[in-house]
Short mmCIF file of C-alpha atoms in Angstrom, two decimals:
data_model
loop_
_atom_site.label_atom_id
_atom_site.label_comp_id
_atom_site.label_asym_id
_atom_site.label_seq_id
_atom_site.Cartn_x
_atom_site.Cartn_y
_atom_site.Cartn_z
CA MET A 275 -29.00 -73.24 -1.13
CA LEU A 276 -30.48 -70.34 -3.05
CA GLY A 277 -31.59 -66.68 -2.65
CA VAL A 278 -35.42 -65.49 -3.23
CA THR A 279 -38.32 -63.08 -4.84
CA PRO A 280 -42.24 -62.39 -4.33
CA ALA A 281 -45.25 -64.65 -4.94
CA CYS A 282 -46.42 -62.76 -7.99
CA ASP A 283 -43.55 -63.23 -10.39
CA ASP A 284 -43.90 -60.52 -13.03
CA ALA A 285 -40.54 -61.55 -14.49
CA GLN A 286 -41.95 -64.95 -15.46
CA THR A 287 -41.88 -64.14 -19.16
CA THR A 288 -38.27 -62.89 -19.12
CA ASN A 289 -36.80 -65.15 -16.45
CA PRO A 290 -35.03 -68.11 -18.10
CA LEU A 291 -35.64 -70.37 -15.08
CA PRO A 292 -38.78 -72.50 -15.02
CA PRO A 293 -41.32 -71.27 -12.43
CA GLU A 294 -40.87 -74.39 -10.28
CA HIS A 295 -37.13 -73.76 -9.86
CA PRO A 296 -36.42 -72.81 -6.23
CA ARG A 297 -34.27 -69.90 -7.38
CA ARG A 298 -37.49 -68.31 -8.67
CA LEU A 299 -38.88 -68.42 -5.13
CA LEU A 300 -35.65 -66.82 -3.94
CA GLN A 301 -35.83 -64.04 -6.52
CA THR A 302 -39.43 -63.32 -5.56
CA LEU A 303 -38.61 -63.06 -1.83
CA GLU A 304 -35.69 -60.71 -2.41
CA ALA A 305 -37.73 -58.49 -4.72
CA PHE A 306 -40.48 -58.37 -2.10
CA ALA A 307 -37.96 -57.47 0.62
CA GLN A 308 -36.67 -54.62 -1.52
CA THR A 309 -40.18 -53.22 -2.02
CA GLN A 310 -40.65 -53.24 1.78
CA VAL A 311 -37.34 -51.41 2.30
CA GLU A 312 -38.46 -48.75 -0.17
CA SER A 313 -42.05 -48.48 1.07
CA PRO A 314 -42.84 -50.48 4.23
CA SER A 315 -46.41 -51.75 4.40
CA PRO A 316 -47.75 -54.48 6.70
CA GLU A 317 -50.82 -54.65 4.46
CA LYS A 318 -48.71 -55.35 1.37
CA ALA A 319 -46.65 -57.87 3.34
CA GLN A 320 -49.86 -59.60 4.38
CA ALA A 321 -51.13 -59.65 0.80
CA PHE A 322 -47.79 -61.08 -0.31
CA LEU A 323 -48.11 -63.94 2.19
CA GLU A 324 -51.73 -64.58 1.18
CA GLY A 325 -50.41 -65.40 -2.29
CA TYR A 326 -48.66 -68.41 -0.75
CA ALA A 327 -51.74 -69.78 1.06
CA LEU A 328 -52.95 -73.21 0.00
CA THR A 329 -56.42 -74.05 -1.22
CA LYS A 330 -58.33 -77.06 0.10
CA PRO A 331 -57.87 -79.04 -3.14
CA GLN A 332 -54.12 -78.41 -2.93
CA MET A 333 -54.05 -79.58 0.68
CA LEU A 334 -55.91 -82.77 -0.29
CA THR A 335 -53.52 -83.36 -3.20
CA LEU A 336 -50.49 -82.92 -0.95
CA PHE A 337 -51.64 -85.05 1.97
CA GLY A 338 -54.39 -87.31 0.62
CA PRO A 339 -58.07 -87.22 1.60
CA GLU A 340 -57.94 -88.26 5.25
CA ARG A 341 -54.79 -86.46 6.34
CA GLY A 342 -55.60 -83.56 4.02
CA GLU A 343 -59.01 -82.95 5.64
CA LYS A 344 -57.42 -82.92 9.09
CA ALA A 345 -54.62 -80.65 7.92
CA TRP A 346 -57.11 -78.31 6.20
CA ALA A 347 -59.12 -77.98 9.42
CA GLY A 348 -56.00 -76.95 11.36
CA TYR A 349 -54.73 -74.73 8.55
CA THR A 350 -57.98 -72.76 8.33
CA ALA A 351 -58.66 -72.69 12.09
CA LYS A 352 -55.16 -71.99 13.40
CA VAL A 353 -52.41 -71.46 10.83
CA LEU A 354 -54.05 -68.93 8.50
CA PRO A 355 -55.66 -66.84 11.30
CA ALA A 356 -52.30 -66.62 13.11
CA MET A 357 -50.56 -65.65 9.88
CA ARG A 358 -53.19 -63.02 9.12
CA ALA A 359 -53.06 -61.57 12.62
CA GLU A 360 -49.34 -60.97 12.85
CA ALA A 361 -47.23 -62.05 9.89
CA GLY A 362 -47.44 -58.84 7.85
CA ALA A 363 -46.16 -56.70 10.72
CA VAL A 364 -43.50 -59.28 11.60
CA LEU A 365 -42.24 -59.38 8.01
CA VAL A 366 -42.01 -55.60 7.82
CA ARG A 367 -40.17 -55.42 11.16
CA GLU A 368 -37.72 -58.15 10.14
CA ILE A 369 -37.04 -56.58 6.75
CA VAL A 370 -37.01 -52.88 7.63
CA GLU A 371 -35.88 -52.71 11.27
CA GLU A 372 -33.77 -55.86 11.45
CA LYS A 373 -32.49 -55.38 7.87
CA ARG A 374 -33.14 -58.96 6.83
CA THR A 375 -33.27 -58.45 3.07
CA THR A 376 -31.22 -61.34 1.73
CA ALA A 377 -33.28 -64.39 0.88
CA TRP A 378 -32.07 -67.96 1.10
CA VAL A 379 -33.93 -71.05 -0.05
CA GLU A 380 -32.82 -74.57 0.68
CA PRO A 381 -34.29 -78.03 0.40
CA VAL A 382 -35.28 -79.97 3.49
CA GLY A 383 -35.24 -83.70 4.05
CA PRO A 384 -32.95 -86.54 5.16
CA ALA A 385 -30.23 -85.48 2.71
CA TYR A 386 -30.17 -82.00 4.33
CA PRO A 387 -30.08 -82.63 8.09
CA ALA A 388 -28.76 -79.17 9.00
CA ALA A 389 -31.73 -77.51 7.27
CA THR A 390 -34.43 -79.97 8.33
CA THR A 391 -36.48 -79.47 11.48
CA ARG A 392 -38.74 -82.02 13.12
CA GLY A 393 -41.72 -80.17 11.61
CA ASP A 394 -40.17 -80.38 8.13
CA GLN A 395 -39.74 -84.11 8.54
CA GLN A 396 -43.34 -84.49 9.72
CA ILE A 397 -44.48 -82.72 6.55
CA LEU A 398 -42.26 -84.88 4.34
CA ASP A 399 -43.49 -88.06 6.02
CA ALA A 400 -47.15 -87.03 5.63
CA LEU A 401 -47.05 -86.17 1.92
CA ALA A 402 -49.25 -88.45 -0.17
CA GLU A 403 -46.72 -88.22 -2.99
CA LYS A 404 -43.10 -87.36 -2.37
CA ARG A 405 -42.10 -83.95 -3.71
CA PRO A 406 -39.42 -81.39 -2.89
CA VAL A 407 -40.06 -79.19 0.12
CA TYR A 408 -38.02 -76.05 0.81
CA THR A 409 -37.46 -73.63 3.62
CA ALA A 410 -36.83 -69.95 3.01
CA ARG A 411 -35.00 -67.49 5.20
CA LEU A 412 -34.63 -63.77 5.22
CA ARG A 413 -31.24 -62.87 6.64
CA ARG A 414 -28.91 -59.96 7.28
CA ALA A 415 -25.58 -59.94 5.51
CA GLY A 416 -23.38 -62.53 7.20
CA GLU A 417 -26.21 -63.99 9.28
CA VAL A 418 -26.73 -67.76 9.24
CA LEU A 419 -30.26 -68.26 10.56
CA GLY A 420 -32.52 -65.22 10.20
CA LEU A 421 -36.31 -65.38 9.83
CA ARG A 422 -37.42 -68.84 8.69
CA LEU A 423 -40.48 -69.37 6.50
CA ASN A 424 -41.42 -73.05 6.51
CA GLY A 425 -42.65 -75.58 4.03
CA PHE A 426 -42.59 -74.20 0.51
CA VAL A 427 -43.86 -76.56 -2.19
CA TYR A 428 -44.53 -76.03 -5.87
CA ILE A 429 -48.06 -77.12 -6.77
CA ASP A 430 -50.57 -76.24 -9.48
CA GLY A 431 -48.21 -73.83 -11.19
CA GLY A 432 -47.16 -71.82 -8.15
CA TRP A 433 -45.23 -71.77 -4.90
CA LYS A 434 -47.28 -72.34 -1.76
CA ALA A 435 -46.31 -72.28 1.92
CA LEU A 436 -47.36 -74.87 4.45
CA PHE A 437 -46.16 -72.67 7.33
CA LYS A 438 -46.82 -74.60 10.57
CA ILE A 439 -49.09 -77.26 9.09
CA HIS A 440 -47.03 -80.01 10.73
CA GLU A 441 -48.84 -79.17 13.98
CA HIS A 442 -52.12 -80.33 12.37
CA LEU A 443 -51.17 -83.49 10.50
#
């Protein structure tokens, strides 16, 4: 289990961890949360989340041609529009009003049953090539659950979020 920072990792040149290390994701999320505490902005929160959106080639790489095409259709028709409609405001509310500023990143899969939801398992089972998948949470001090951000994978040199793609596999 790890803590987190934002999608655009300016510290990449000074951070000794490789970019694919989950602690880098944690550092990015926590840094992002801090910027929202200092200057709340749903627009900036939305832009932050957009940095984690997958491209179609990435979707096809992750899930293969057939499953990837189906997943891409659901991702572009349902997942991304829902994220764009509400996620920025939700993130700001959770960070600023609910004071969820501590990030937590943990792997999901059969070896981590407490962290793995049915949707996580559906994603893992659908991957064309097995790779680590992580969940991220923003929590208050002492809180166990918090706000859960699903399905982070490292692909093509960056962290991407699958969000609720399991509903479209």
